[in-house]
Every structure is written in C-alpha cells, then in structure tokens.
mmCIF file of the C-alpha atoms, coordinates in Angstrom:
data_MODEL
# 
_entry.id   MODEL 
# 
loop_
_atom_site.group_PDB 
_atom_site.id 
_atom_site.type_symbol 
_atom_site.label_atom_id 
_atom_site.label_alt_id 
_atom_site.label_comp_id 
_atom_site.label_asym_id 
_atom_site.label_entity_id 
_atom_site.label_seq_id 
_atom_site.pdbx_PDB_ins_code 
_atom_site.Cartn_x 
_atom_site.Cartn_y 
_atom_site.Cartn_z 
_atom_site.occupancy 
_atom_site.B_iso_or_equiv 
_atom_site.pdbx_formal_charge 
_atom_site.auth_seq_id 
_atom_site.auth_comp_id 
_atom_site.auth_asym_id 
_atom_site.auth_atom_id 
_atom_site.pdbx_PDB_model_num 
ATOM 1   C CA . ALA A 1 1   ? 83.244  36.620 136.219 1.00 0.00 ? 1   ALA A CA 1 
ATOM 2   C CA . SER A 1 2   ? 81.012  33.564 136.144 1.00 0.00 ? 2   SER A CA 1 
ATOM 3   C CA . ALA A 1 3   ? 82.479  32.294 132.860 1.00 0.00 ? 3   ALA A CA 1 
ATOM 4   C CA . ALA A 1 4   ? 85.609  32.684 130.746 1.00 0.00 ? 4   ALA A CA 1 
ATOM 5   C CA . PRO A 1 5   ? 85.615  35.270 127.922 1.00 0.00 ? 5   PRO A CA 1 
ATOM 6   C CA . THR A 1 6   ? 84.706  33.970 124.467 1.00 0.00 ? 6   THR A CA 1 
ATOM 7   C CA . SER A 1 7   ? 86.257  36.654 122.222 1.00 0.00 ? 7   SER A CA 1 
ATOM 8   C CA . GLY A 1 8   ? 89.507  38.594 122.085 1.00 0.00 ? 8   GLY A CA 1 
ATOM 9   C CA . ALA A 1 9   ? 93.125  37.653 122.842 1.00 0.00 ? 9   ALA A CA 1 
ATOM 10  C CA . TRP A 1 10  ? 93.506  36.632 126.485 1.00 0.00 ? 10  TRP A CA 1 
ATOM 11  C CA . ALA A 1 11  ? 96.244  35.270 128.730 1.00 0.00 ? 11  ALA A CA 1 
ATOM 12  C CA . TYR A 1 12  ? 95.627  33.417 131.985 1.00 0.00 ? 12  TYR A CA 1 
ATOM 13  C CA . GLU A 1 13  ? 97.581  33.657 135.236 1.00 0.00 ? 13  GLU A CA 1 
ATOM 14  C CA . ILE A 1 14  ? 97.174  31.720 138.473 1.00 0.00 ? 14  ILE A CA 1 
ATOM 15  C CA . LYS A 1 15  ? 94.950  33.481 141.023 1.00 0.00 ? 15  LYS A CA 1 
ATOM 16  C CA . LEU A 1 16  ? 97.322  33.828 143.960 1.00 0.00 ? 16  LEU A CA 1 
ATOM 17  C CA . ASP A 1 17  ? 95.862  33.759 147.469 1.00 0.00 ? 17  ASP A CA 1 
ATOM 18  C CA . GLY A 1 18  ? 97.721  36.689 149.028 1.00 0.00 ? 18  GLY A CA 1 
ATOM 19  C CA . HIS A 1 19  ? 97.848  40.495 149.254 1.00 0.00 ? 19  HIS A CA 1 
ATOM 20  C CA . ARG A 1 20  ? 98.060  42.841 146.260 1.00 0.00 ? 20  ARG A CA 1 
ATOM 21  C CA . LEU A 1 21  ? 101.164 45.016 146.565 1.00 0.00 ? 21  LEU A CA 1 
ATOM 22  C CA . LEU A 1 22  ? 102.687 47.836 144.528 1.00 0.00 ? 22  LEU A CA 1 
ATOM 23  C CA . ALA A 1 23  ? 106.424 48.356 144.995 1.00 0.00 ? 23  ALA A CA 1 
ATOM 24  C CA . ARG A 1 24  ? 107.351 51.944 144.164 1.00 0.00 ? 24  ARG A CA 1 
ATOM 25  C CA . ILE A 1 25  ? 111.025 52.606 143.466 1.00 0.00 ? 25  ILE A CA 1 
ATOM 26  C CA . GLU A 1 26  ? 112.244 56.213 143.634 1.00 0.00 ? 26  GLU A CA 1 
ATOM 27  C CA . ASP A 1 27  ? 115.933 57.145 143.496 1.00 0.00 ? 27  ASP A CA 1 
ATOM 28  C CA . GLY A 1 28  ? 116.749 53.470 143.937 1.00 0.00 ? 28  GLY A CA 1 
ATOM 29  C CA . GLN A 1 29  ? 114.765 53.165 147.171 1.00 0.00 ? 29  GLN A CA 1 
ATOM 30  C CA . ALA A 1 30  ? 111.835 50.731 147.260 1.00 0.00 ? 30  ALA A CA 1 
ATOM 31  C CA . ARG A 1 31  ? 108.575 51.332 149.126 1.00 0.00 ? 31  ARG A CA 1 
ATOM 32  C CA . PRO A 1 32  ? 106.056 48.432 149.239 1.00 0.00 ? 32  PRO A CA 1 
ATOM 33  C CA . THR A 1 33  ? 102.510 49.777 149.304 1.00 0.00 ? 33  THR A CA 1 
ATOM 34  C CA . PRO A 1 34  ? 99.293  47.737 149.760 1.00 0.00 ? 34  PRO A CA 1 
ATOM 35  C CA . ARG A 1 35  ? 95.869  48.848 148.537 1.00 0.00 ? 35  ARG A CA 1 
ATOM 36  C CA . GLY A 1 36  ? 95.343  51.065 151.579 1.00 0.00 ? 36  GLY A CA 1 
ATOM 37  C CA . GLY A 1 37  ? 98.305  53.237 150.573 1.00 0.00 ? 37  GLY A CA 1 
ATOM 38  C CA . HIS A 1 38  ? 100.428 52.637 153.676 1.00 0.00 ? 38  HIS A CA 1 
ATOM 39  C CA . ASP A 1 39  ? 104.197 52.245 153.598 1.00 0.00 ? 39  ASP A CA 1 
ATOM 40  C CA . TRP A 1 40  ? 105.057 48.641 154.560 1.00 0.00 ? 40  TRP A CA 1 
ATOM 41  C CA . SER A 1 41  ? 108.844 49.076 154.363 1.00 0.00 ? 41  SER A CA 1 
ATOM 42  C CA . ALA A 1 42  ? 109.319 48.513 158.097 1.00 0.00 ? 42  ALA A CA 1 
ATOM 43  C CA . LYS A 1 43  ? 107.169 45.357 157.969 1.00 0.00 ? 43  LYS A CA 1 
ATOM 44  C CA . MET A 1 44  ? 109.018 43.816 155.040 1.00 0.00 ? 44  MET A CA 1 
ATOM 45  C CA . PRO A 1 45  ? 112.740 44.675 155.129 1.00 0.00 ? 45  PRO A CA 1 
ATOM 46  C CA . ALA A 1 46  ? 113.719 41.479 153.261 1.00 0.00 ? 46  ALA A CA 1 
ATOM 47  C CA . LEU A 1 47  ? 111.364 42.301 150.395 1.00 0.00 ? 47  LEU A CA 1 
ATOM 48  C CA . VAL A 1 48  ? 112.618 45.885 150.241 1.00 0.00 ? 48  VAL A CA 1 
ATOM 49  C CA . LYS A 1 49  ? 116.159 44.561 149.927 1.00 0.00 ? 49  LYS A CA 1 
ATOM 50  C CA . ALA A 1 50  ? 115.109 42.103 147.211 1.00 0.00 ? 50  ALA A CA 1 
ATOM 51  C CA . VAL A 1 51  ? 113.388 44.791 145.118 1.00 0.00 ? 51  VAL A CA 1 
ATOM 52  C CA . GLN A 1 52  ? 116.313 47.180 145.493 1.00 0.00 ? 52  GLN A CA 1 
ATOM 53  C CA . SER A 1 53  ? 118.667 44.417 144.312 1.00 0.00 ? 53  SER A CA 1 
ATOM 54  C CA . LEU A 1 54  ? 117.150 44.865 140.838 1.00 0.00 ? 54  LEU A CA 1 
ATOM 55  C CA . GLY A 1 55  ? 119.246 48.021 140.532 1.00 0.00 ? 55  GLY A CA 1 
ATOM 56  C CA . LEU A 1 56  ? 116.413 50.174 139.191 1.00 0.00 ? 56  LEU A CA 1 
ATOM 57  C CA . ASN A 1 57  ? 116.304 53.929 139.764 1.00 0.00 ? 57  ASN A CA 1 
ATOM 58  C CA . SER A 1 58  ? 112.559 54.445 139.275 1.00 0.00 ? 58  SER A CA 1 
ATOM 59  C CA . ALA A 1 59  ? 109.743 51.978 138.643 1.00 0.00 ? 59  ALA A CA 1 
ATOM 60  C CA . TRP A 1 60  ? 106.374 50.674 139.817 1.00 0.00 ? 60  TRP A CA 1 
ATOM 61  C CA . LEU A 1 61  ? 106.194 46.907 140.222 1.00 0.00 ? 61  LEU A CA 1 
ATOM 62  C CA . ASP A 1 62  ? 102.707 45.422 140.571 1.00 0.00 ? 62  ASP A CA 1 
ATOM 63  C CA . GLY A 1 63  ? 102.131 41.983 142.053 1.00 0.00 ? 63  GLY A CA 1 
ATOM 64  C CA . GLU A 1 64  ? 100.929 39.740 144.871 1.00 0.00 ? 64  GLU A CA 1 
ATOM 65  C CA . ILE A 1 65  ? 102.752 38.766 148.059 1.00 0.00 ? 65  ILE A CA 1 
ATOM 66  C CA . VAL A 1 66  ? 102.207 35.191 149.232 1.00 0.00 ? 66  VAL A CA 1 
ATOM 67  C CA . VAL A 1 67  ? 103.646 32.521 151.495 1.00 0.00 ? 67  VAL A CA 1 
ATOM 68  C CA . ILE A 1 68  ? 104.074 29.122 149.827 1.00 0.00 ? 68  ILE A CA 1 
ATOM 69  C CA . GLY A 1 69  ? 102.864 26.300 152.071 1.00 0.00 ? 69  GLY A CA 1 
ATOM 70  C CA . LYS A 1 70  ? 104.018 22.725 152.448 1.00 0.00 ? 70  LYS A CA 1 
ATOM 71  C CA . THR A 1 71  ? 101.887 21.622 149.472 1.00 0.00 ? 71  THR A CA 1 
ATOM 72  C CA . GLY A 1 72  ? 103.648 24.090 147.170 1.00 0.00 ? 72  GLY A CA 1 
ATOM 73  C CA . THR A 1 73  ? 100.628 26.382 146.864 1.00 0.00 ? 73  THR A CA 1 
ATOM 74  C CA . PRO A 1 74  ? 99.998  29.805 148.445 1.00 0.00 ? 74  PRO A CA 1 
ATOM 75  C CA . GLU A 1 75  ? 98.419  29.751 151.913 1.00 0.00 ? 75  GLU A CA 1 
ATOM 76  C CA . PHE A 1 76  ? 96.622  32.919 153.002 1.00 0.00 ? 76  PHE A CA 1 
ATOM 77  C CA . ASN A 1 77  ? 96.672  31.965 156.703 1.00 0.00 ? 77  ASN A CA 1 
ATOM 78  C CA . ALA A 1 78  ? 100.435 31.469 156.518 1.00 0.00 ? 78  ALA A CA 1 
ATOM 79  C CA . LEU A 1 79  ? 100.779 34.978 155.071 1.00 0.00 ? 79  LEU A CA 1 
ATOM 80  C CA . GLN A 1 80  ? 98.696  36.438 157.907 1.00 0.00 ? 80  GLN A CA 1 
ATOM 81  C CA . ASN A 1 81  ? 100.807 34.540 160.448 1.00 0.00 ? 81  ASN A CA 1 
ATOM 82  C CA . ALA A 1 82  ? 104.004 35.860 158.881 1.00 0.00 ? 82  ALA A CA 1 
ATOM 83  C CA . PHE A 1 83  ? 102.870 39.420 159.631 1.00 0.00 ? 83  PHE A CA 1 
ATOM 84  C CA . ASP A 1 84  ? 101.460 38.573 163.058 1.00 0.00 ? 84  ASP A CA 1 
ATOM 85  C CA . ARG A 1 85  ? 104.740 36.973 164.120 1.00 0.00 ? 85  ARG A CA 1 
ATOM 86  C CA . SER A 1 86  ? 107.021 39.470 162.316 1.00 0.00 ? 86  SER A CA 1 
ATOM 87  C CA . ARG A 1 87  ? 108.521 36.692 160.178 1.00 0.00 ? 87  ARG A CA 1 
ATOM 88  C CA . THR A 1 88  ? 108.025 38.297 156.787 1.00 0.00 ? 88  THR A CA 1 
ATOM 89  C CA . GLU A 1 89  ? 111.264 36.914 155.359 1.00 0.00 ? 89  GLU A CA 1 
ATOM 90  C CA . SER A 1 90  ? 109.226 33.886 154.192 1.00 0.00 ? 90  SER A CA 1 
ATOM 91  C CA . ILE A 1 91  ? 107.134 36.052 151.846 1.00 0.00 ? 91  ILE A CA 1 
ATOM 92  C CA . ASP A 1 92  ? 107.510 35.759 148.070 1.00 0.00 ? 92  ASP A CA 1 
ATOM 93  C CA . TYR A 1 93  ? 106.542 38.538 145.662 1.00 0.00 ? 93  TYR A CA 1 
ATOM 94  C CA . PHE A 1 94  ? 104.947 37.360 142.408 1.00 0.00 ? 94  PHE A CA 1 
ATOM 95  C CA . LEU A 1 95  ? 105.149 40.216 139.902 1.00 0.00 ? 95  LEU A CA 1 
ATOM 96  C CA . PHE A 1 96  ? 102.701 40.515 137.035 1.00 0.00 ? 96  PHE A CA 1 
ATOM 97  C CA . ASP A 1 97  ? 102.833 44.116 135.760 1.00 0.00 ? 97  ASP A CA 1 
ATOM 98  C CA . LEU A 1 98  ? 105.156 47.065 135.236 1.00 0.00 ? 98  LEU A CA 1 
ATOM 99  C CA . PRO A 1 99  ? 103.101 50.269 134.812 1.00 0.00 ? 99  PRO A CA 1 
ATOM 100 C CA . TYR A 1 100 ? 106.087 52.629 135.200 1.00 0.00 ? 100 TYR A CA 1 
ATOM 101 C CA . PHE A 1 101 ? 109.740 52.103 134.318 1.00 0.00 ? 101 PHE A CA 1 
ATOM 102 C CA . GLU A 1 102 ? 112.778 54.407 134.475 1.00 0.00 ? 102 GLU A CA 1 
ATOM 103 C CA . GLY A 1 103 ? 110.945 57.644 133.688 1.00 0.00 ? 103 GLY A CA 1 
ATOM 104 C CA . HIS A 1 104 ? 108.445 56.122 131.246 1.00 0.00 ? 104 HIS A CA 1 
ATOM 105 C CA . ASP A 1 105 ? 104.724 55.884 132.014 1.00 0.00 ? 105 ASP A CA 1 
ATOM 106 C CA . LEU A 1 106 ? 103.694 52.530 130.518 1.00 0.00 ? 106 LEU A CA 1 
ATOM 107 C CA . ARG A 1 107 ? 100.060 52.461 131.628 1.00 0.00 ? 107 ARG A CA 1 
ATOM 108 C CA . ALA A 1 108 ? 98.748  53.015 128.085 1.00 0.00 ? 108 ALA A CA 1 
ATOM 109 C CA . THR A 1 109 ? 101.105 50.366 126.667 1.00 0.00 ? 109 THR A CA 1 
ATOM 110 C CA . PRO A 1 110 ? 99.461  46.980 125.946 1.00 0.00 ? 110 PRO A CA 1 
ATOM 111 C CA . LEU A 1 111 ? 99.767  44.485 128.781 1.00 0.00 ? 111 LEU A CA 1 
ATOM 112 C CA . VAL A 1 112 ? 101.716 41.950 126.742 1.00 0.00 ? 112 VAL A CA 1 
ATOM 113 C CA . GLN A 1 113 ? 104.490 44.514 126.115 1.00 0.00 ? 113 GLN A CA 1 
ATOM 114 C CA . ARG A 1 114 ? 104.636 45.627 129.754 1.00 0.00 ? 114 ARG A CA 1 
ATOM 115 C CA . ARG A 1 115 ? 104.993 42.002 130.835 1.00 0.00 ? 115 ARG A CA 1 
ATOM 116 C CA . GLN A 1 116 ? 107.740 41.320 128.283 1.00 0.00 ? 116 GLN A CA 1 
ATOM 117 C CA . LEU A 1 117 ? 109.753 44.169 129.770 1.00 0.00 ? 117 LEU A CA 1 
ATOM 118 C CA . LEU A 1 118 ? 109.029 42.993 133.317 1.00 0.00 ? 118 LEU A CA 1 
ATOM 119 C CA . LYS A 1 119 ? 110.244 39.485 132.468 1.00 0.00 ? 119 LYS A CA 1 
ATOM 120 C CA . GLN A 1 120 ? 113.464 40.912 131.075 1.00 0.00 ? 120 GLN A CA 1 
ATOM 121 C CA . VAL A 1 121 ? 114.040 42.976 134.213 1.00 0.00 ? 121 VAL A CA 1 
ATOM 122 C CA . LEU A 1 122 ? 113.543 39.974 136.496 1.00 0.00 ? 122 LEU A CA 1 
ATOM 123 C CA . GLY A 1 123 ? 115.431 37.554 134.260 1.00 0.00 ? 123 GLY A CA 1 
ATOM 124 C CA . ASP A 1 124 ? 118.611 39.582 134.487 1.00 0.00 ? 124 ASP A CA 1 
ATOM 125 C CA . HIS A 1 125 ? 118.447 39.797 138.283 1.00 0.00 ? 125 HIS A CA 1 
ATOM 126 C CA . PRO A 1 126 ? 117.212 36.502 139.770 1.00 0.00 ? 126 PRO A CA 1 
ATOM 127 C CA . HIS A 1 127 ? 116.264 36.599 143.443 1.00 0.00 ? 127 HIS A CA 1 
ATOM 128 C CA . GLU A 1 128 ? 114.710 33.868 145.542 1.00 0.00 ? 128 GLU A CA 1 
ATOM 129 C CA . HIS A 1 129 ? 111.855 36.091 146.779 1.00 0.00 ? 129 HIS A CA 1 
ATOM 130 C CA . LEU A 1 130 ? 110.998 37.798 143.452 1.00 0.00 ? 130 LEU A CA 1 
ATOM 131 C CA . ARG A 1 131 ? 109.105 35.722 140.907 1.00 0.00 ? 131 ARG A CA 1 
ATOM 132 C CA . PHE A 1 132 ? 107.496 36.389 137.549 1.00 0.00 ? 132 PHE A CA 1 
ATOM 133 C CA . SER A 1 133 ? 103.801 35.476 137.518 1.00 0.00 ? 133 SER A CA 1 
ATOM 134 C CA . ALA A 1 134 ? 103.664 33.136 134.527 1.00 0.00 ? 134 ALA A CA 1 
ATOM 135 C CA . ASP A 1 135 ? 100.822 33.255 132.029 1.00 0.00 ? 135 ASP A CA 1 
ATOM 136 C CA . PHE A 1 136 ? 99.346  30.467 129.919 1.00 0.00 ? 136 PHE A CA 1 
ATOM 137 C CA . ASP A 1 137 ? 97.918  30.548 126.384 1.00 0.00 ? 137 ASP A CA 1 
ATOM 138 C CA . ALA A 1 138 ? 95.890  27.330 126.637 1.00 0.00 ? 138 ALA A CA 1 
ATOM 139 C CA . ASP A 1 139 ? 92.103  27.400 126.540 1.00 0.00 ? 139 ASP A CA 1 
ATOM 140 C CA . ALA A 1 140 ? 90.419  28.734 129.669 1.00 0.00 ? 140 ALA A CA 1 
ATOM 141 C CA . ALA A 1 141 ? 88.545  25.539 130.554 1.00 0.00 ? 141 ALA A CA 1 
ATOM 142 C CA . SER A 1 142 ? 91.746  23.461 130.675 1.00 0.00 ? 142 SER A CA 1 
ATOM 143 C CA . ILE A 1 143 ? 93.594  26.012 132.791 1.00 0.00 ? 143 ILE A CA 1 
ATOM 144 C CA . ILE A 1 144 ? 90.717  26.394 135.261 1.00 0.00 ? 144 ILE A CA 1 
ATOM 145 C CA . GLU A 1 145 ? 90.403  22.625 135.629 1.00 0.00 ? 145 GLU A CA 1 
ATOM 146 C CA . SER A 1 146 ? 94.160  22.282 136.194 1.00 0.00 ? 146 SER A CA 1 
ATOM 147 C CA . ALA A 1 147 ? 94.015  24.990 138.878 1.00 0.00 ? 147 ALA A CA 1 
ATOM 148 C CA . ARG A 1 148 ? 91.102  23.191 140.546 1.00 0.00 ? 148 ARG A CA 1 
ATOM 149 C CA . ARG A 1 149 ? 92.970  19.860 140.651 1.00 0.00 ? 149 ARG A CA 1 
ATOM 150 C CA . MET A 1 150 ? 95.989  21.569 142.209 1.00 0.00 ? 150 MET A CA 1 
ATOM 151 C CA . GLY A 1 151 ? 93.839  23.118 144.935 1.00 0.00 ? 151 GLY A CA 1 
ATOM 152 C CA . LEU A 1 152 ? 94.401  26.677 143.707 1.00 0.00 ? 152 LEU A CA 1 
ATOM 153 C CA . GLU A 1 153 ? 91.879  29.464 144.167 1.00 0.00 ? 153 GLU A CA 1 
ATOM 154 C CA . GLY A 1 154 ? 91.361  30.031 140.435 1.00 0.00 ? 154 GLY A CA 1 
ATOM 155 C CA . VAL A 1 155 ? 92.824  32.010 137.537 1.00 0.00 ? 155 VAL A CA 1 
ATOM 156 C CA . ILE A 1 156 ? 92.921  35.595 136.294 1.00 0.00 ? 156 ILE A CA 1 
ATOM 157 C CA . ALA A 1 157 ? 91.993  36.287 132.661 1.00 0.00 ? 157 ALA A CA 1 
ATOM 158 C CA . LYS A 1 158 ? 93.720  39.367 131.207 1.00 0.00 ? 158 LYS A CA 1 
ATOM 159 C CA . ARG A 1 159 ? 93.297  40.960 127.790 1.00 0.00 ? 159 ARG A CA 1 
ATOM 160 C CA . LYS A 1 160 ? 96.698  41.013 126.122 1.00 0.00 ? 160 LYS A CA 1 
ATOM 161 C CA . ASP A 1 161 ? 96.104  44.449 124.580 1.00 0.00 ? 161 ASP A CA 1 
ATOM 162 C CA . ALA A 1 162 ? 94.738  46.050 127.774 1.00 0.00 ? 162 ALA A CA 1 
ATOM 163 C CA . PRO A 1 163 ? 96.164  49.249 129.299 1.00 0.00 ? 163 PRO A CA 1 
ATOM 164 C CA . ASP A 1 164 ? 96.737  49.562 133.042 1.00 0.00 ? 164 ASP A CA 1 
ATOM 165 C CA . GLU A 1 165 ? 93.711  51.280 134.609 1.00 0.00 ? 165 GLU A CA 1 
ATOM 166 C CA . SER A 1 166 ? 93.058  52.087 138.271 1.00 0.00 ? 166 SER A CA 1 
ATOM 167 C CA . ARG A 1 167 ? 89.453  50.884 138.210 1.00 0.00 ? 167 ARG A CA 1 
ATOM 168 C CA . ARG A 1 168 ? 87.408  47.734 137.675 1.00 0.00 ? 168 ARG A CA 1 
ATOM 169 C CA . THR A 1 169 ? 87.351  46.789 133.999 1.00 0.00 ? 169 THR A CA 1 
ATOM 170 C CA . GLU A 1 170 ? 86.187  43.993 131.717 1.00 0.00 ? 170 GLU A CA 1 
ATOM 171 C CA . THR A 1 171 ? 89.785  43.379 130.587 1.00 0.00 ? 171 THR A CA 1 
ATOM 172 C CA . TRP A 1 172 ? 90.829  41.713 133.858 1.00 0.00 ? 172 TRP A CA 1 
ATOM 173 C CA . LEU A 1 173 ? 88.532  38.954 135.140 1.00 0.00 ? 173 LEU A CA 1 
ATOM 174 C CA . LYS A 1 174 ? 88.683  36.648 138.158 1.00 0.00 ? 174 LYS A CA 1 
ATOM 175 C CA . LEU A 1 175 ? 87.605  33.070 137.483 1.00 0.00 ? 175 LEU A CA 1 
ATOM 176 C CA . LYS A 1 176 ? 87.425  31.336 140.865 1.00 0.00 ? 176 LYS A CA 1 
ATOM 177 C CA . ASN A 1 177 ? 87.302  27.719 141.952 1.00 0.00 ? 177 ASN A CA 1 
ATOM 178 C CA . LYS A 1 178 ? 86.976  28.702 145.594 1.00 0.00 ? 178 LYS A CA 1 
ATOM 179 C CA . LEU A 1 179 ? 84.529  31.327 146.798 1.00 0.00 ? 179 LEU A CA 1 
ATOM 180 C CA . ARG A 1 180 ? 85.423  33.383 149.857 1.00 0.00 ? 180 ARG A CA 1 
ATOM 181 C CA . GLN A 1 181 ? 83.306  35.694 152.003 1.00 0.00 ? 181 GLN A CA 1 
ATOM 182 C CA . GLU A 1 182 ? 84.661  38.410 154.279 1.00 0.00 ? 182 GLU A CA 1 
ATOM 183 C CA . PHE A 1 183 ? 83.049  38.565 157.723 1.00 0.00 ? 183 PHE A CA 1 
ATOM 184 C CA . VAL A 1 184 ? 82.948  41.029 160.582 1.00 0.00 ? 184 VAL A CA 1 
ATOM 185 C CA . VAL A 1 185 ? 84.205  39.487 163.840 1.00 0.00 ? 185 VAL A CA 1 
ATOM 186 C CA . ALA A 1 186 ? 81.537  40.909 166.134 1.00 0.00 ? 186 ALA A CA 1 
ATOM 187 C CA . GLY A 1 187 ? 82.511  39.064 169.314 1.00 0.00 ? 187 GLY A CA 1 
ATOM 188 C CA . TYR A 1 188 ? 83.522  35.746 170.780 1.00 0.00 ? 188 TYR A CA 1 
ATOM 189 C CA . SER A 1 189 ? 82.429  33.032 173.184 1.00 0.00 ? 189 SER A CA 1 
ATOM 190 C CA . ASP A 1 190 ? 84.497  31.447 175.948 1.00 0.00 ? 190 ASP A CA 1 
ATOM 191 C CA . ARG A 1 191 ? 85.711  27.862 175.954 1.00 0.00 ? 191 ARG A CA 1 
ATOM 192 C CA . SER A 1 192 ? 83.117  25.504 177.419 1.00 0.00 ? 192 SER A CA 1 
ATOM 193 C CA . SER A 1 193 ? 85.890  24.009 179.559 1.00 0.00 ? 193 SER A CA 1 
ATOM 194 C CA . GLY A 1 194 ? 86.263  27.272 181.434 1.00 0.00 ? 194 GLY A CA 1 
ATOM 195 C CA . GLU A 1 195 ? 89.793  27.880 180.161 1.00 0.00 ? 195 GLU A CA 1 
ATOM 196 C CA . ALA A 1 196 ? 90.734  31.535 179.622 1.00 0.00 ? 196 ALA A CA 1 
ATOM 197 C CA . GLU A 1 197 ? 90.730  31.096 175.870 1.00 0.00 ? 197 GLU A CA 1 
ATOM 198 C CA . ILE A 1 198 ? 88.567  32.131 172.956 1.00 0.00 ? 198 ILE A CA 1 
ATOM 199 C CA . GLY A 1 199 ? 86.183  29.328 172.053 1.00 0.00 ? 199 GLY A CA 1 
ATOM 200 C CA . SER A 1 200 ? 84.430  30.634 168.948 1.00 0.00 ? 200 SER A CA 1 
ATOM 201 C CA . LEU A 1 201 ? 84.347  33.857 166.949 1.00 0.00 ? 201 LEU A CA 1 
ATOM 202 C CA . LEU A 1 202 ? 80.870  35.289 166.293 1.00 0.00 ? 202 LEU A CA 1 
ATOM 203 C CA . LEU A 1 203 ? 80.580  36.397 162.675 1.00 0.00 ? 203 LEU A CA 1 
ATOM 204 C CA . GLY A 1 204 ? 78.345  38.826 160.817 1.00 0.00 ? 204 GLY A CA 1 
ATOM 205 C CA . VAL A 1 205 ? 77.884  40.351 157.371 1.00 0.00 ? 205 VAL A CA 1 
ATOM 206 C CA . HIS A 1 206 ? 76.309  43.592 156.258 1.00 0.00 ? 206 HIS A CA 1 
ATOM 207 C CA . ASP A 1 207 ? 73.067  43.033 154.368 1.00 0.00 ? 207 ASP A CA 1 
ATOM 208 C CA . GLY A 1 208 ? 71.834  45.190 151.494 1.00 0.00 ? 208 GLY A CA 1 
ATOM 209 C CA . GLY A 1 209 ? 70.418  47.746 153.923 1.00 0.00 ? 209 GLY A CA 1 
ATOM 210 C CA . GLY A 1 210 ? 73.663  48.199 155.824 1.00 0.00 ? 210 GLY A CA 1 
ATOM 211 C CA . GLN A 1 211 ? 72.577  46.197 158.868 1.00 0.00 ? 211 GLN A CA 1 
ATOM 212 C CA . LEU A 1 212 ? 75.043  43.818 160.499 1.00 0.00 ? 212 LEU A CA 1 
ATOM 213 C CA . VAL A 1 213 ? 73.453  40.352 160.499 1.00 0.00 ? 213 VAL A CA 1 
ATOM 214 C CA . TYR A 1 214 ? 74.718  37.356 162.503 1.00 0.00 ? 214 TYR A CA 1 
ATOM 215 C CA . VAL A 1 215 ? 75.588  34.443 160.206 1.00 0.00 ? 215 VAL A CA 1 
ATOM 216 C CA . GLY A 1 216 ? 77.227  31.905 162.514 1.00 0.00 ? 216 GLY A CA 1 
ATOM 217 C CA . ASN A 1 217 ? 80.415  31.202 164.388 1.00 0.00 ? 217 ASN A CA 1 
ATOM 218 C CA . VAL A 1 218 ? 83.751  29.491 163.823 1.00 0.00 ? 218 VAL A CA 1 
ATOM 219 C CA . GLY A 1 219 ? 85.789  27.678 166.446 1.00 0.00 ? 219 GLY A CA 1 
ATOM 220 C CA . THR A 1 220 ? 88.614  25.993 164.542 1.00 0.00 ? 220 THR A CA 1 
ATOM 221 C CA . GLY A 1 221 ? 91.810  27.049 162.830 1.00 0.00 ? 221 GLY A CA 1 
ATOM 222 C CA . TRP A 1 222 ? 93.954  28.078 165.797 1.00 0.00 ? 222 TRP A CA 1 
ATOM 223 C CA . ASP A 1 223 ? 95.887  26.300 168.532 1.00 0.00 ? 223 ASP A CA 1 
ATOM 224 C CA . ALA A 1 224 ? 95.518  26.724 172.301 1.00 0.00 ? 224 ALA A CA 1 
ATOM 225 C CA . ALA A 1 225 ? 98.252  29.355 172.541 1.00 0.00 ? 225 ALA A CA 1 
ATOM 226 C CA . THR A 1 226 ? 96.607  31.505 169.879 1.00 0.00 ? 226 THR A CA 1 
ATOM 227 C CA . ALA A 1 227 ? 93.196  31.049 171.531 1.00 0.00 ? 227 ALA A CA 1 
ATOM 228 C CA . ALA A 1 228 ? 94.642  32.239 174.832 1.00 0.00 ? 228 ALA A CA 1 
# 
C-alpha cells in the first residue's frame, strides 16, 4: 500500500527481509514449507528440531525465516548465503500467525486471538531460534519512521479482526521504506582483467507485453572466490 490505513483497528509488525515459511506439524513431526510447497526439512534440520521442541502434536506455524546481521537487523543476502553454504543453523524463525492448532482450524478466528494463543505457545517453550513477531499499537506514521531510522525494510499493517485467508486481501498491507525489484539474470560479462571470474551480471525485467527487456548490469556484492 502507498499509505497507512485510516479506519479500523490495526496492529503493525516489522517487515522482515527474509523468506515466508509455514511449519506444518503432524504427529509431532515438523515440516518447514516455503511458498513453493517444497519440503525444506533436509535443508533446515536445526529449525525442524526447534519447532519440534515445542511439544505440539499438530499445528501450522506461519512466519518468516531471517538471518540477523551484525547491525542487529535482518540481512537477505546473509540468508541466501546460509542456504548456499549449508549453514542454516544461523537462521531465526519469526512467527506471526497460528492458523491451525491441535485439531482446531483457527483460520476464521480473528487475528488478535490467534496471535494471543501463538504467544502463549512460544512463551512456555523459549528457544533461541524461535521468536514471536511483536506488534505495535502506536500510530502508523511513528512506527514507519522508526523502522526507516533503523534501516528496516518497512512494516506490515494487519487488521486485528481479520481471518486467515490464502489470497491477497485489504486486511494485510505492506508499507515499505525500501523498494525492491526482482530481475532475471540473463547472462554475465567476464572480468576486464582477464581473470576467469564473473565481472558483471546482465539483468532484465519482463515488460507489460511479456518481453524480456535489458535494464542494466551489476558488478558488486561478491568477493573474488564467489566470482570465480
């Protein structure tokens, strides 16, 4: 959204720069699942162990996985590197919703009640890699400005009485400080020095007609070993 909502009861959470993840627990066994629907259990054994330490028999935990950088804020590149280097034990799981719990479908239950239950579940079983995604009741402008000063991506506005729906709705809004564009890596150029390393990545985006259009290149953000 381009602006904060002006009516209704809303809560605001930090917009975390990571990957959305649903942890499904069945018969006490946890299965972390990203948006694509794949089973990431083998990629994230430490997180599986952390979720199973909650002692739940059946539940769906909704949240965002991130890696906290040296500045104390989430770093998306660090998260990507954790997967690339198979060092996923550094990943933290910020939980913000509980749509299913011990045989009860809670998707029609107001958000504020689902989150109260989630907080209780996590509060009784603290774990260093499982965190509750805190919400704030201050006015939107103050929260957004605080997020900007801290170098965070933005905030999420959520209607307190909203059900959980598997579609885009007007009850869950992204309010961003930082805008990000996804690009297609269409190719690369060699280093001008002649080294056997990638110099720059050639980037494109799909225009309104579906054509891939060149938009520029990027040649920073990795070290020599990665370039090689």
